[in-house]
Short mmCIF file of C-alpha atoms in Angstrom, two decimals:
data_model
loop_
_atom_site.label_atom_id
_atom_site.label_comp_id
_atom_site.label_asym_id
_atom_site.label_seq_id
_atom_site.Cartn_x
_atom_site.Cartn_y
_atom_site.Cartn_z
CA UNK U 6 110.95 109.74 77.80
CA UNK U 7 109.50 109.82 74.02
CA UNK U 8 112.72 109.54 71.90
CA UNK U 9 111.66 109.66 68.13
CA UNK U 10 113.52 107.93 65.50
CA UNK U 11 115.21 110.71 63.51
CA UNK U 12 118.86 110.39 64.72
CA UNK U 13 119.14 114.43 64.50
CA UNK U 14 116.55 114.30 67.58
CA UNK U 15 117.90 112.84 71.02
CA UNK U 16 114.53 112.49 72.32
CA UNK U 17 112.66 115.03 75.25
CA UNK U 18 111.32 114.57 78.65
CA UNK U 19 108.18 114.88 79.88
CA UNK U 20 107.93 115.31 84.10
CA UNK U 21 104.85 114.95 86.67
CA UNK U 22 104.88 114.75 89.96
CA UNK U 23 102.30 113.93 92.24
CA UNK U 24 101.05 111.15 90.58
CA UNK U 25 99.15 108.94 93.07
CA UNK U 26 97.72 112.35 94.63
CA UNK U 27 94.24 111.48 93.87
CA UNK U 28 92.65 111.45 96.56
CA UNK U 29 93.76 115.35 97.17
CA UNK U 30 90.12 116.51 96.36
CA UNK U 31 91.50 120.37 95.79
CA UNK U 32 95.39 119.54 94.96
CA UNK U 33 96.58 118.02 91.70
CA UNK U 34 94.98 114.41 92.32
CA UNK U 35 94.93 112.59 88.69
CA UNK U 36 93.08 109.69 87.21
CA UNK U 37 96.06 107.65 87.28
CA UNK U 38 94.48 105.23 84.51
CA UNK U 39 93.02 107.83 82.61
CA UNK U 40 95.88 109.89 82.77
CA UNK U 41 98.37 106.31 81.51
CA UNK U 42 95.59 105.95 78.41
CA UNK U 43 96.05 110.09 77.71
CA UNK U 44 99.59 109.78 77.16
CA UNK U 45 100.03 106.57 75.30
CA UNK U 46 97.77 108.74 72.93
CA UNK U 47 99.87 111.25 72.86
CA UNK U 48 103.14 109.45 72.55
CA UNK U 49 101.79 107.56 70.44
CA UNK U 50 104.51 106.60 67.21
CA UNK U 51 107.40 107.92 70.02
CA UNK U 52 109.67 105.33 71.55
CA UNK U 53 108.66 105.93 75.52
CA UNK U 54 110.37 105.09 78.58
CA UNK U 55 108.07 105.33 81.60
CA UNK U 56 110.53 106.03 84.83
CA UNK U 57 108.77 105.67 88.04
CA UNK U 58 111.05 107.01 91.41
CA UNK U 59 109.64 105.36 94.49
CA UNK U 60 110.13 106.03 97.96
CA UNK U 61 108.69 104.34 100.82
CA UNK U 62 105.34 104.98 101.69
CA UNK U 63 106.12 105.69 105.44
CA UNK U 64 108.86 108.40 104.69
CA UNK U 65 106.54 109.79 101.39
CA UNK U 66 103.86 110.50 103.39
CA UNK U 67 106.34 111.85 106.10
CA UNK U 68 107.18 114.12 103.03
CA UNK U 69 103.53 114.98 102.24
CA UNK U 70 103.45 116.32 105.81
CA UNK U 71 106.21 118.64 105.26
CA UNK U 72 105.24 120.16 102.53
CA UNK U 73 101.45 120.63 103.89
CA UNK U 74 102.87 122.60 106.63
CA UNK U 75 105.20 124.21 103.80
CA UNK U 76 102.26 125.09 102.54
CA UNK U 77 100.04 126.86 105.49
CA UNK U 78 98.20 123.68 106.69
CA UNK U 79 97.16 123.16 109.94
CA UNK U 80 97.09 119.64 110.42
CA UNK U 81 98.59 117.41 112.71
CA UNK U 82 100.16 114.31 111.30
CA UNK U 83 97.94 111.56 112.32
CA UNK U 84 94.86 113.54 110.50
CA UNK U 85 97.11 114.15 107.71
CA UNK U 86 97.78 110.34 107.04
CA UNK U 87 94.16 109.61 108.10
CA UNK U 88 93.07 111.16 104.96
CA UNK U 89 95.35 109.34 102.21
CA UNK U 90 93.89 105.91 101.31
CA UNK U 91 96.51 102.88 101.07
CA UNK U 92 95.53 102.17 97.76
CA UNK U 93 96.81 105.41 96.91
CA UNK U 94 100.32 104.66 97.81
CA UNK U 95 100.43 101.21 96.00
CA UNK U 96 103.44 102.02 94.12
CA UNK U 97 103.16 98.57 92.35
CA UNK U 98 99.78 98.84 90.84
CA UNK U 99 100.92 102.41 89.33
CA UNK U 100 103.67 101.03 87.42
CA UNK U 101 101.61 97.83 86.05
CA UNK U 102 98.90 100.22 85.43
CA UNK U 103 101.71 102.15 82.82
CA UNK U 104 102.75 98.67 81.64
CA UNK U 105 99.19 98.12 80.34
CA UNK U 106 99.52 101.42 78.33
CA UNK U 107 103.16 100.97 77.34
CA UNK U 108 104.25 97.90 77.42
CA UNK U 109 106.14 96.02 80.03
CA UNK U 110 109.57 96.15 78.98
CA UNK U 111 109.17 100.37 79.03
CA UNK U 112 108.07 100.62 82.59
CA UNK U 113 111.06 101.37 85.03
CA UNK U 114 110.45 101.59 88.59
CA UNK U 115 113.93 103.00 90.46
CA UNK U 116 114.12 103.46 94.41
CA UNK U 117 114.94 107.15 95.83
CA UNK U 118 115.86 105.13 99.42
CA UNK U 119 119.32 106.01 100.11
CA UNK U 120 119.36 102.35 101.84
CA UNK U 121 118.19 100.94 98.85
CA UNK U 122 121.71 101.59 97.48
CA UNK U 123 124.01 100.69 99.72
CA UNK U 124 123.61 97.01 100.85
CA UNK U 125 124.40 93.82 98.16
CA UNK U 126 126.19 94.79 95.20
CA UNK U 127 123.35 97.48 93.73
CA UNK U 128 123.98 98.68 89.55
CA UNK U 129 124.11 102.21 90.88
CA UNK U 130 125.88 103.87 93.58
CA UNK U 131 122.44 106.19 94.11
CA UNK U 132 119.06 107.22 92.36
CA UNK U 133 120.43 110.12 90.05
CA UNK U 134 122.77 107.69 88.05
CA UNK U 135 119.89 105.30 88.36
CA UNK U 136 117.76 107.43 86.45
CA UNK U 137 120.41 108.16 84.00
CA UNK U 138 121.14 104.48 82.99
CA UNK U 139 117.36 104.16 82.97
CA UNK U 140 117.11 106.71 80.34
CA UNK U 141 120.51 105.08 78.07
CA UNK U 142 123.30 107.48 79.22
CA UNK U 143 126.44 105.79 78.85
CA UNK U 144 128.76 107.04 81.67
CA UNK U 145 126.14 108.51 84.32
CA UNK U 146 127.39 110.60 86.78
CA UNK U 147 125.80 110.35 90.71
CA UNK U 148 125.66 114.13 92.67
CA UNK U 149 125.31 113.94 96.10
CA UNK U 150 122.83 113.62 98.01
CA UNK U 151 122.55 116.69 99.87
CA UNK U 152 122.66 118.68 97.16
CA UNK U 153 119.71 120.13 97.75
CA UNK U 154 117.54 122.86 95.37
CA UNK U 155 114.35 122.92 97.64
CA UNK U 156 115.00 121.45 100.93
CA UNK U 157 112.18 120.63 103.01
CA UNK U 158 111.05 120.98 106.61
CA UNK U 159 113.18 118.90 108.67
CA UNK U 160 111.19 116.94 110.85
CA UNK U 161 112.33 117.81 114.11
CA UNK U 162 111.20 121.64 112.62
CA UNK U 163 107.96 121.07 111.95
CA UNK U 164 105.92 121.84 115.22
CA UNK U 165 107.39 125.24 114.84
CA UNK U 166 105.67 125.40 111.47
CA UNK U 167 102.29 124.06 112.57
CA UNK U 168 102.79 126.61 115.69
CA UNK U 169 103.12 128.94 113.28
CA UNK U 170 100.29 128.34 110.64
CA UNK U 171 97.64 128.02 113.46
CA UNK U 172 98.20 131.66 114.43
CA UNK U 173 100.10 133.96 111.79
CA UNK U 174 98.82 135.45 108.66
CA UNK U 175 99.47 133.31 105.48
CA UNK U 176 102.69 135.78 104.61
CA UNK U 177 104.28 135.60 108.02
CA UNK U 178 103.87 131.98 108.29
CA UNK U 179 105.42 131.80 104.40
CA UNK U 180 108.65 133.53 105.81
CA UNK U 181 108.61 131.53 108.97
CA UNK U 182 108.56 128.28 106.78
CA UNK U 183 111.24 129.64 104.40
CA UNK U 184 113.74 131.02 107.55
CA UNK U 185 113.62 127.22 108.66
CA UNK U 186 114.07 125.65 105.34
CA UNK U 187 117.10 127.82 105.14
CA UNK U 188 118.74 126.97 107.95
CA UNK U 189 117.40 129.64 111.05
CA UNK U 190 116.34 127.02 113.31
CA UNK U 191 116.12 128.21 116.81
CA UNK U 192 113.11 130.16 117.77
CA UNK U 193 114.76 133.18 119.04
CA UNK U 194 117.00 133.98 115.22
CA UNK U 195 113.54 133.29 113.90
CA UNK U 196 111.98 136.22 115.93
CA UNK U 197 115.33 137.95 115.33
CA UNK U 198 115.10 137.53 111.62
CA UNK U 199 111.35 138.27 111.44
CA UNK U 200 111.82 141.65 113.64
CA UNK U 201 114.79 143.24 111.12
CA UNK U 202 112.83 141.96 108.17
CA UNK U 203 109.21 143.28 109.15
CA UNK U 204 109.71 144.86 111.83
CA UNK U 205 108.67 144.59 115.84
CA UNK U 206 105.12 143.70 115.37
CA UNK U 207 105.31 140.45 113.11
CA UNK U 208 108.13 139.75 115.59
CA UNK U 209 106.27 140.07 118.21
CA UNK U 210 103.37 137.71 116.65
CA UNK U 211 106.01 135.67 115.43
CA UNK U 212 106.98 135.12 119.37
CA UNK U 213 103.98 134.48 120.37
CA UNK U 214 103.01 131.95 118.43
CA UNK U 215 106.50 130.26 118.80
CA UNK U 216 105.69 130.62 122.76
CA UNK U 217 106.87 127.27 124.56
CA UNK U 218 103.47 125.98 125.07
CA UNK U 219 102.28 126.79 121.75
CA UNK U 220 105.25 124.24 120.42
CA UNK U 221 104.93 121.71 123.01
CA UNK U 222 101.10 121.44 121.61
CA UNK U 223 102.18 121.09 118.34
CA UNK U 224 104.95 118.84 119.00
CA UNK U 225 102.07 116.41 120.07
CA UNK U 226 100.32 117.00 116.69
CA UNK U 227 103.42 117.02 114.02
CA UNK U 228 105.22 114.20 115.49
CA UNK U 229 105.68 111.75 112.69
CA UNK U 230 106.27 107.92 113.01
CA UNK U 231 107.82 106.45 116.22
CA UNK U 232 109.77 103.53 114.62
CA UNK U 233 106.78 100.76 116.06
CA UNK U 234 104.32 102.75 113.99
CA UNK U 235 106.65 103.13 110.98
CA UNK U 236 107.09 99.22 110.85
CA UNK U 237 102.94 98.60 111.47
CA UNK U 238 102.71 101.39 108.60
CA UNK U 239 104.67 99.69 105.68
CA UNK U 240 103.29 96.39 106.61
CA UNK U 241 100.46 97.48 105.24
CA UNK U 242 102.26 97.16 101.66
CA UNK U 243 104.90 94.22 102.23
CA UNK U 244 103.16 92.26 99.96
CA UNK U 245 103.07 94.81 96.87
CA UNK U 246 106.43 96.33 97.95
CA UNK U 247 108.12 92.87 97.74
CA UNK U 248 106.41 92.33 94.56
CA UNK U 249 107.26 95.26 93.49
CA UNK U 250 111.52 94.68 93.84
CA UNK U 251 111.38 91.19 92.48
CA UNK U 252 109.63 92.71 89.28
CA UNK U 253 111.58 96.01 88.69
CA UNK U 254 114.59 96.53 91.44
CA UNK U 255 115.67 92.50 92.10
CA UNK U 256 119.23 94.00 92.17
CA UNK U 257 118.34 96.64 94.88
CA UNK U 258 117.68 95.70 98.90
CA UNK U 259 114.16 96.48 99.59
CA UNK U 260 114.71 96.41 103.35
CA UNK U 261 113.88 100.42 103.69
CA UNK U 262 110.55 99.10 102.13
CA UNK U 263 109.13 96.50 104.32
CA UNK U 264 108.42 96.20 107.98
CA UNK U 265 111.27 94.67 109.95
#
């Protein structure tokens, strides 16, 4: 957040998401150093707050999956996460790499874990005033959580969606991802939906693919986590994660981000 030093200007925001994606070799992956060094040149003269939201990595890449599938991949989730080295998810080397362009004292690191806020006695009731005290705001002001502009895939949706992207055209799978995003959930309203939208053929492809041995093969697939694989999954950053709170978050509970 550059904020310059004429009073008349209360400073502007500059956003970026995806930002240990590097190892996507046809998505947005960055040089995450290179790209730390580009903008220190940039903002260079500015007075720059670096704010870093972190999740967990086992519910990010849980997230990742999602929005594959979102997407039109064709995946399942163990392949998915196969692909995505560890050292891309080491949250704590990403904000100590902005440190060494910025300075240590403008590096913020805040956790988007809704457990995160609500054991001990946390600064902030949730991430969204978090980020706003981060940033100087006086009196921030926390909005619910499920107040939601582009929901995801739930999880227990998503072998419909892989059912669905194996088989359908890239449009019908689109509206088949954005019916169960909105809230049409069951198979049959899908079809339903589908058939007075496009009419009886894509509704009939549409059932097809969402035929009940289609799904049950593509439950197997899209299953994320069981909670044993969750906990052998984050112990594979306990040590950087637990850095990682004592250094930026010490007043937040970093259970959500270590293996029980």
């Amino acid at each position: 957040m550059p904020q310059t030093r004429d009073a008349a200007w209360r400073g502007f925001f500059l956003t970026e998401e995806g930002l240990s994606a590097s190892w996507l070799a046809g998505g947005p992956g960055i040089d995450i150093k290179a790209r730390a060094g580009h903008l220190a040149a940039l903002l260079e003269d500015f007075e720059v707050r670096i704010l870093l939201l972190v999740r967990d990595q086992a519910s990010f890449v849980r997230s990742l999956y999602a929005l594959h599938l979102q997407n039109g991949g064709t995946l399942g989730f163990a392949e998915f996460v196969g692909g995505i080295p560890l050292s891309a998810l080491d949250w704590l080397d990403i904000a100590r790499t902005y440190q060494g362009s910025f300075g240590q004292g403008n590096v913020h690191v805040i956790p988007y874990n809704a457990e995160c806020y609500q054991l001990g006695t946390p600064p902030y009731p949730g991430f969204l005033s978090a980020i706003q005290g981060a940033m100087g705001i006086s009196d921030p002001v926390e909005v619910p959580r499920n107040h939601l502009f582009n929901p995801s895939i739930k999880t227990n949706l998503l072998p419909l969606q892989l059912a669905a992207n194996k088989v359908l055209a890239p449009p019908l799978a689109r509206d088949v991802s954005s019916l169960l995003r909105s809230g049409v959930t069951e198979p049959v309203r899908v079809i339903q939906s589908v058939r007075q939208n496009r009419g009886r053929e894509d509704a009939a492809a549409v059932r097809a693919a969402l035929a009940v041995e289609a799904v049950k093969q593509a439950t197997e697939e899209a299953t994320p986590f069981s909670a044993e694989e969750q906990r052998a999954y984050l112990a594979n950053f306990n040590a950087g994660n637990r850095d990682m709170f004592a250094q930026f978050m010490a007043d937040y509970d970093a259970s959500a981000f270590l293996a029980a």
